[in-house]
Short mmCIF file of C-alpha atoms in Angstrom, two decimals:
data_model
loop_
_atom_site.label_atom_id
_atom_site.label_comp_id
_atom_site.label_asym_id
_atom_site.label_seq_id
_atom_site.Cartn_x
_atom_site.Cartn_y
_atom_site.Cartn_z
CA UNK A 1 25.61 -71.82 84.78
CA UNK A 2 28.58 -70.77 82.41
CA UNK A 3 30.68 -74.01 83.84
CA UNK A 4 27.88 -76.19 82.61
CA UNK A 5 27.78 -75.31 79.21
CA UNK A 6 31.96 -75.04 79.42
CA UNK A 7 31.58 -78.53 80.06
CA UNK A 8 28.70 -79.74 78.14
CA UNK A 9 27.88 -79.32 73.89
CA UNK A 10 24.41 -80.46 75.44
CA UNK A 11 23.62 -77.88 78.13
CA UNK A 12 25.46 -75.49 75.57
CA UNK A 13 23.01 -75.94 73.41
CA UNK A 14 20.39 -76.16 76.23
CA UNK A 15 21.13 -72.96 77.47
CA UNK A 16 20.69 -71.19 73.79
CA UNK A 17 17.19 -71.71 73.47
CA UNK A 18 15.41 -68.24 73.55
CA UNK A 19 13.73 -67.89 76.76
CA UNK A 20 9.86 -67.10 77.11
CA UNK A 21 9.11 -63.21 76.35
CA UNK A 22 8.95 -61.19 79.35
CA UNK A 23 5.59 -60.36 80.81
CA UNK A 24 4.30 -56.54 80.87
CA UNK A 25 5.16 -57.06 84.53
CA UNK A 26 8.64 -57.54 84.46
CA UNK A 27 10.83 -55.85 86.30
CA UNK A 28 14.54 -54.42 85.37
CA UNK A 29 16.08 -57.61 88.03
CA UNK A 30 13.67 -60.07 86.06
CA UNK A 31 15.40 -58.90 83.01
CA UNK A 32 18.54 -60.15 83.77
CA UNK A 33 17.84 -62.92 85.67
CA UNK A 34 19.37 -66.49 84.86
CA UNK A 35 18.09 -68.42 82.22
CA UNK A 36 16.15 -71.06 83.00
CA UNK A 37 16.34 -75.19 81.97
CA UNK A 38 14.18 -77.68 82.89
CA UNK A 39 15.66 -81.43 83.48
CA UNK A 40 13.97 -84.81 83.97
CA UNK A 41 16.69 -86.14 86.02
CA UNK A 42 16.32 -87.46 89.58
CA UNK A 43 17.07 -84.00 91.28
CA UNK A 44 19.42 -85.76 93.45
CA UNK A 45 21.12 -87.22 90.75
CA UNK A 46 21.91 -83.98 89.40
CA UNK A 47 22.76 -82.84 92.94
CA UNK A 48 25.50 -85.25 93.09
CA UNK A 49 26.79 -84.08 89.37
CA UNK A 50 27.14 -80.76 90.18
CA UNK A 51 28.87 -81.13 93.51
CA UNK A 52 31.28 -83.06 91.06
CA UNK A 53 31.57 -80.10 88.61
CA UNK A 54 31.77 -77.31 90.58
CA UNK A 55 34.85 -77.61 93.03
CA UNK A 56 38.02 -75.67 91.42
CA UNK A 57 40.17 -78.26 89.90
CA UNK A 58 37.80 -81.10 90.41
CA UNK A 59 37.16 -82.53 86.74
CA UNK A 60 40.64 -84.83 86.73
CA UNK A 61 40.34 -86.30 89.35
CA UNK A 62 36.54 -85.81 91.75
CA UNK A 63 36.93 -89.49 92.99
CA UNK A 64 39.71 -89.40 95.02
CA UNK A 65 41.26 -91.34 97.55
CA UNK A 66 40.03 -89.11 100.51
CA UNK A 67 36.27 -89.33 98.72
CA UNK A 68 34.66 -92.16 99.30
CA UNK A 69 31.38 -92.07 96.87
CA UNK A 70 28.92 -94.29 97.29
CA UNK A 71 26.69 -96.07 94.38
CA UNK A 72 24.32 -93.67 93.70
CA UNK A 73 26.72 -91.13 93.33
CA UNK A 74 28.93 -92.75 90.89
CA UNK A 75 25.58 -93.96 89.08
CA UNK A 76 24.33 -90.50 88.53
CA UNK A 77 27.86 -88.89 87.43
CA UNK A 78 28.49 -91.51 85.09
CA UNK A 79 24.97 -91.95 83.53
CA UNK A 80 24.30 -87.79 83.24
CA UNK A 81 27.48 -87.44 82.30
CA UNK A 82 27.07 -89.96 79.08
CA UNK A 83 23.86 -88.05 78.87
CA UNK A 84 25.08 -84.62 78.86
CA UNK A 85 28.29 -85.40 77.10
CA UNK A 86 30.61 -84.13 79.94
CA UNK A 87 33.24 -86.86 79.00
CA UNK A 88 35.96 -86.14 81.71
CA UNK A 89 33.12 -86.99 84.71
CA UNK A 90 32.32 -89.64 83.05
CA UNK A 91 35.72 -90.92 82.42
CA UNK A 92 36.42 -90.31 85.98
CA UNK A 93 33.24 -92.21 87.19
CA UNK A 94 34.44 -95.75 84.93
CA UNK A 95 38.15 -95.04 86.58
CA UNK A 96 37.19 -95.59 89.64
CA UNK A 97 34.84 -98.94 89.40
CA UNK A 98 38.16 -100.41 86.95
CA UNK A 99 40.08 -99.94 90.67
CA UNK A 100 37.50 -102.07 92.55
CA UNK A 101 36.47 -104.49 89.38
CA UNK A 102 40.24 -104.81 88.15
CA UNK A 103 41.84 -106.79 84.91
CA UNK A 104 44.52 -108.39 87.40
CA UNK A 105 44.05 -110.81 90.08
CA UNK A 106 46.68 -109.32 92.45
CA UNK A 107 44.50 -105.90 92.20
CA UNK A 108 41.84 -108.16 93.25
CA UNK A 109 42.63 -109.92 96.09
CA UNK A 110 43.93 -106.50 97.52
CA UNK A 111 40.01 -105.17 97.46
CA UNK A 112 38.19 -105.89 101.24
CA UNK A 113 35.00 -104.91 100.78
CA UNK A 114 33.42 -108.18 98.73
CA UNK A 115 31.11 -105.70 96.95
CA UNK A 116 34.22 -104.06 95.42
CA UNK A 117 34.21 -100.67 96.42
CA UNK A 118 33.47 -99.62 100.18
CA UNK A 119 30.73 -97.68 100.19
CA UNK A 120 28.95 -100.16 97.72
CA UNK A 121 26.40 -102.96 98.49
CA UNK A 122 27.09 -106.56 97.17
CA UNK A 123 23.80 -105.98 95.12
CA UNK A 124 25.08 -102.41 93.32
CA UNK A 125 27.15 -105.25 90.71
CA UNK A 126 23.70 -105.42 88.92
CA UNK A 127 23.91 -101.62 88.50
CA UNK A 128 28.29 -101.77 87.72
CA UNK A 129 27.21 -104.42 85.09
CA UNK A 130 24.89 -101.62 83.47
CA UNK A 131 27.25 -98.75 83.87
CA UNK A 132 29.56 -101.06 81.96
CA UNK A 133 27.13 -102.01 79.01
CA UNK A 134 26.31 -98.13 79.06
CA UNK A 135 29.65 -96.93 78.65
CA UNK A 136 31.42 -99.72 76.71
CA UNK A 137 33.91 -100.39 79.39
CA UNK A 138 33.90 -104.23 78.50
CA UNK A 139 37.14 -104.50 80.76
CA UNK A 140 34.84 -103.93 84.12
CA UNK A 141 32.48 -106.62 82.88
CA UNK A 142 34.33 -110.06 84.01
CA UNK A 143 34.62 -109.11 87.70
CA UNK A 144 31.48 -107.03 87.98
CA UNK A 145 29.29 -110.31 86.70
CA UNK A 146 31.36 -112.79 88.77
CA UNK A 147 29.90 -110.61 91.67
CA UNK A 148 26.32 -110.91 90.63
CA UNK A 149 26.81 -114.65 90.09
CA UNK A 150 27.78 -114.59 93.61
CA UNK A 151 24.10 -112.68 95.08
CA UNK A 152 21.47 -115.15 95.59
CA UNK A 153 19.07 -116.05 93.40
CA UNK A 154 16.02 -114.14 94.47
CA UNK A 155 18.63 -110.50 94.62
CA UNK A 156 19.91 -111.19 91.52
CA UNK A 157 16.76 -111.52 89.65
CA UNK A 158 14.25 -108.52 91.82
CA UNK A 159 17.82 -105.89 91.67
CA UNK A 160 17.81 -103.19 93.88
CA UNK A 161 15.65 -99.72 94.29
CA UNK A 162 17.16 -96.95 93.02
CA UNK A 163 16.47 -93.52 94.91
CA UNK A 164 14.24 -92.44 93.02
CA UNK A 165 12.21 -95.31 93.14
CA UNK A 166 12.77 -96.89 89.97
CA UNK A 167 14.41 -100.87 89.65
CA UNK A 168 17.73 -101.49 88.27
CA UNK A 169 17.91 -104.95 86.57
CA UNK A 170 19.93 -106.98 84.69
CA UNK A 171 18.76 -107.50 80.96
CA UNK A 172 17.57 -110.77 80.02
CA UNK A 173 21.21 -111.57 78.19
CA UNK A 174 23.07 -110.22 81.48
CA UNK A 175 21.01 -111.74 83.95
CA UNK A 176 21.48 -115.42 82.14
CA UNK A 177 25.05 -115.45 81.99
CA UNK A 178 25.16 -114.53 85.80
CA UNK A 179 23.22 -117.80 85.98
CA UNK A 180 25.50 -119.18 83.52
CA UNK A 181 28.60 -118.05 85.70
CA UNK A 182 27.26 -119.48 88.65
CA UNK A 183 27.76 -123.09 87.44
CA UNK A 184 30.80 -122.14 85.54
CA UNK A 185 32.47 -120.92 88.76
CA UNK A 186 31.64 -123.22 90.73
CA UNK A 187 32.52 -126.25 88.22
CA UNK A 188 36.63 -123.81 88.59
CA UNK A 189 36.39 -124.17 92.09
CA UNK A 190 35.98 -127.89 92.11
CA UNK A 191 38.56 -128.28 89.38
CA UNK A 192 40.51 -126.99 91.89
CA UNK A 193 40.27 -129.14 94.54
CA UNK A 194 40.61 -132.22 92.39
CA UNK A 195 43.93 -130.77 91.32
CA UNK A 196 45.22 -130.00 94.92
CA UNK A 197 44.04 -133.82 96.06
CA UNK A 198 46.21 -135.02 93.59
CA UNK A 199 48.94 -137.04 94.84
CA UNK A 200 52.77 -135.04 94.73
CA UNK A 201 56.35 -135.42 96.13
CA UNK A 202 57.83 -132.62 97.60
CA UNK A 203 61.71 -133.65 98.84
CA UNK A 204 62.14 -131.01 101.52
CA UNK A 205 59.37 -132.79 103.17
CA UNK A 206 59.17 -133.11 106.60
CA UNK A 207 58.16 -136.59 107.15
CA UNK A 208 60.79 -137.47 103.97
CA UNK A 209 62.95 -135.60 106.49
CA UNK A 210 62.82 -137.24 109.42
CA UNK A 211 63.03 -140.58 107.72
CA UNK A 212 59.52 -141.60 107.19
CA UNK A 213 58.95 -144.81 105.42
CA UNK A 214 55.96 -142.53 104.28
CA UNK A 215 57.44 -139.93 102.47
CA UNK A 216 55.36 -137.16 101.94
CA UNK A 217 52.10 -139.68 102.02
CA UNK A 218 51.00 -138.28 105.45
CA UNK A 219 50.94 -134.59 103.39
CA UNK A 220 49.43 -135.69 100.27
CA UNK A 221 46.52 -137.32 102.35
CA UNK A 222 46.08 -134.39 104.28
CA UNK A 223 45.73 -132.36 101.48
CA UNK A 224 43.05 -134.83 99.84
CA UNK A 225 41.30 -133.94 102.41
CA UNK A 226 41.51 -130.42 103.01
CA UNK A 227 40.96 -130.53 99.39
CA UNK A 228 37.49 -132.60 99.41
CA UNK A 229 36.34 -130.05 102.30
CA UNK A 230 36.97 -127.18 100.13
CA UNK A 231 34.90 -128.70 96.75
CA UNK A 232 32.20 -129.63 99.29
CA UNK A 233 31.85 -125.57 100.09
CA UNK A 234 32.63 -124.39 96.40
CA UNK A 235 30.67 -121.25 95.68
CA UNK A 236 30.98 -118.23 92.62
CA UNK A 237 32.03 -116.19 95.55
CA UNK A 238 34.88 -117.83 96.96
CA UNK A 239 36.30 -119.48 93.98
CA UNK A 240 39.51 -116.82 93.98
CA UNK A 241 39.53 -116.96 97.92
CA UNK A 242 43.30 -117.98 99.36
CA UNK A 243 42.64 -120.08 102.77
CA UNK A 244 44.46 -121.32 105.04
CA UNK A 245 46.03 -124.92 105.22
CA UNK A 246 46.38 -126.74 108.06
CA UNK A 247 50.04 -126.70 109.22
CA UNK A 248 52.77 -127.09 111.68
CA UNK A 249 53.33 -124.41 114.13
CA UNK A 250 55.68 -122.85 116.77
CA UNK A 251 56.07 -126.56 119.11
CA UNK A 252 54.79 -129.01 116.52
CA UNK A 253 51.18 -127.65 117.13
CA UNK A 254 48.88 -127.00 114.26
CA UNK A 255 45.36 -126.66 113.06
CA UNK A 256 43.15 -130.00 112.87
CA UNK A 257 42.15 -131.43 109.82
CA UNK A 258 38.23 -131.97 110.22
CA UNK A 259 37.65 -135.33 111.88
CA UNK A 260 41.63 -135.88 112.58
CA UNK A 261 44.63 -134.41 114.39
CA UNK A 262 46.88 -134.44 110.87
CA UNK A 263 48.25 -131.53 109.68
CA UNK A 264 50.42 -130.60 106.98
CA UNK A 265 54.55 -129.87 106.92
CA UNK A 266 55.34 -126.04 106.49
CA UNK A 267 57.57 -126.97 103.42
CA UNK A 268 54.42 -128.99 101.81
CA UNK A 269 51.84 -125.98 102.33
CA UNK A 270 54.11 -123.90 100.46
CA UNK A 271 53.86 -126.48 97.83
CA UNK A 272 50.47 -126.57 97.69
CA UNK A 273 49.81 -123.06 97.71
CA UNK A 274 52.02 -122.59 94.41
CA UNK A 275 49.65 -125.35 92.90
CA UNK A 276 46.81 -123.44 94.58
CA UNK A 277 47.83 -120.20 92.90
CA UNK A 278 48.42 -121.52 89.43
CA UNK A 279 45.23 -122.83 89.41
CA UNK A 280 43.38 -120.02 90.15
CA UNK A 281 45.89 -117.46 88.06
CA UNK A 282 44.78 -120.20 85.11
CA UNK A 283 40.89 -119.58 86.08
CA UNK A 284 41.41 -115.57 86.64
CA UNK A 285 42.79 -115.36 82.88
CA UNK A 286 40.28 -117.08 81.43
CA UNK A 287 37.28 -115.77 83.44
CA UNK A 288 35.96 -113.49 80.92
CA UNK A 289 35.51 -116.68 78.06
CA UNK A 290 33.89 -118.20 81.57
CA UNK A 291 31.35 -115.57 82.50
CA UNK A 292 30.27 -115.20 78.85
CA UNK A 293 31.97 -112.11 77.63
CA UNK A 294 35.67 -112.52 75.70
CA UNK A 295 38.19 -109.87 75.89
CA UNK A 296 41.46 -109.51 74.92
CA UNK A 297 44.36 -109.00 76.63
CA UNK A 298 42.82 -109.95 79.92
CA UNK A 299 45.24 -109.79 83.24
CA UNK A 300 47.77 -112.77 81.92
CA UNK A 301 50.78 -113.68 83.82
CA UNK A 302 51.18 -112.20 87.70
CA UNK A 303 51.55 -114.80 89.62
CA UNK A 304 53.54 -113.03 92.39
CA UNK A 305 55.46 -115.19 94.46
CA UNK A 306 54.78 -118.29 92.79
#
């Protein structure tokens, strides 16, 4: 176990305790056997730690792109790791959850999975929000509690069984600004909408065009209504979510509004999704004073395309 106390002051010191005194019985092999340490961890926890540890080459970078690890792994590496003091693992451990609970908003919209990273479960946020508070990485915090704002209300309160049988929770303060969030988030969301229903002129309109006495009226009230659909389904989860707006296709075709045949022009949905996109750049860069936990520096600027 030499690579464990290379790579540990704790298991170091661990492994310089004297050992018990050999019994009259011992044989010359007992002699020299290897010395012996008793843990309290979840033996699977320190399972997945050592397959971390022990592959040549392994400690910069164990989570790669070609591993996939799933919650409980990253959960043990990082939490015996701050126990043990084996900094690089968990260094390594935090680097990857930054990837899937990112600073930027662009790094977030490129995630699928909606619990972040793929092998994780929408409910393993609880657990990312105490990996966070464990480790001090206050940058993961924003996204990872705008995730548990999104779990409903009975998940987000019971958690989620651990392996080893024990609960993970949220702590009291945690678990009431997820609550706090929810509103929050969902207050963003129908900001947004009112600001998309308000009424604008766009002069590469089609209608405006073709000669319309209307202008770009038939567009705006389209996207009043779109817009009044959208604050009617306003959720935590969905508040960053880029949709679709109904438009003109390929032979004047396009998709329905609810309830009518109106759609909008191409040159008005672009319109609407830069006002779409600076609304929701404006909510990403102030989501940590939203979900109750201020940090500076916080993904300003990138609005890409707009």
């Amino acid at each position: 176990m030499s690579f464990l106390a290379d790579r540990s002051p704790i298991f170091r010191d661990m492994f310089l305790i004297p050992q018990p005194p050999p019994s009259t019985a011992t044989t010359e092999a007992d002699s020299v056997a290897p010395r012996v340490v008793e843990l309290p961890d979840c033996t699977e926890d320190v399972y997945d730690l050592l397959r971390v540890l022990v592959p040549a080459g392994a400690a910069s970078r164990p989570f790669s792109s070609h591993i996939i690890p799933t919650f409980d792994t990253i959960s043990a590496c990082i939490r015996l790791g701050h126990k043990y003091q084996i900094d690089d693992i968990v260094e390594a451990g935090v680097g990857y959850l930054r990837d899937f609970f990112p600073r930027s908003l662009d790094a977030y919209r490129e995630i699928v999975s909606p619990a972040g990273p793929p092998a994780f479960e929408r409910v393993h946020a609880i657990g990312v929000v105490n990996l966070a508070r464990l480790t001090g990485a206050s940058e993961v915090l924003p996204t990872a509690i705008m995730r548990c704002a999104s779990l409903p209300g009975s998940q987000l309160i019971a958690g989620f069984r651990r392996r080893d049988g024990t609960h993970e929770t949220l702590s009291e303060h945690d678990l009431a600004l997820c609550v706090d969030a929810q509103r929050a988030l969902m207050r963003e969301h129908v900001w947004h909408a009112i600001e998309l229903s308000a009424p604008f002129v766009n002069g590469n309109c089609v209608d405006r065009a073709r000669g319309s006495s209307s202008g770009t009226r038939l567009c705006v009230h389209v996207a009043k209504l779109v817009a009044a659909e959208r604050a009617g389904e306003a959720t935590a989860a969905n508040v960053f979510e880029e949709r679709d707006w109904p438009r003109e296709g390929a032979g004047d075709l396009g998709v329905v509004v609810r309830g009518g045949g109106s759609r909008l022009c191409a040159s008005c949905v672009e319109v609407l999704r830069r006002m779409e996109a600076r609304c929701m750049q404006d909510t990403w860069n102030r989501l940590p004073e939203i979900v109750g936990v201020p940090l500076k520096g916080w993904g300003r600027k990138s609005l890409k395309g707009v």
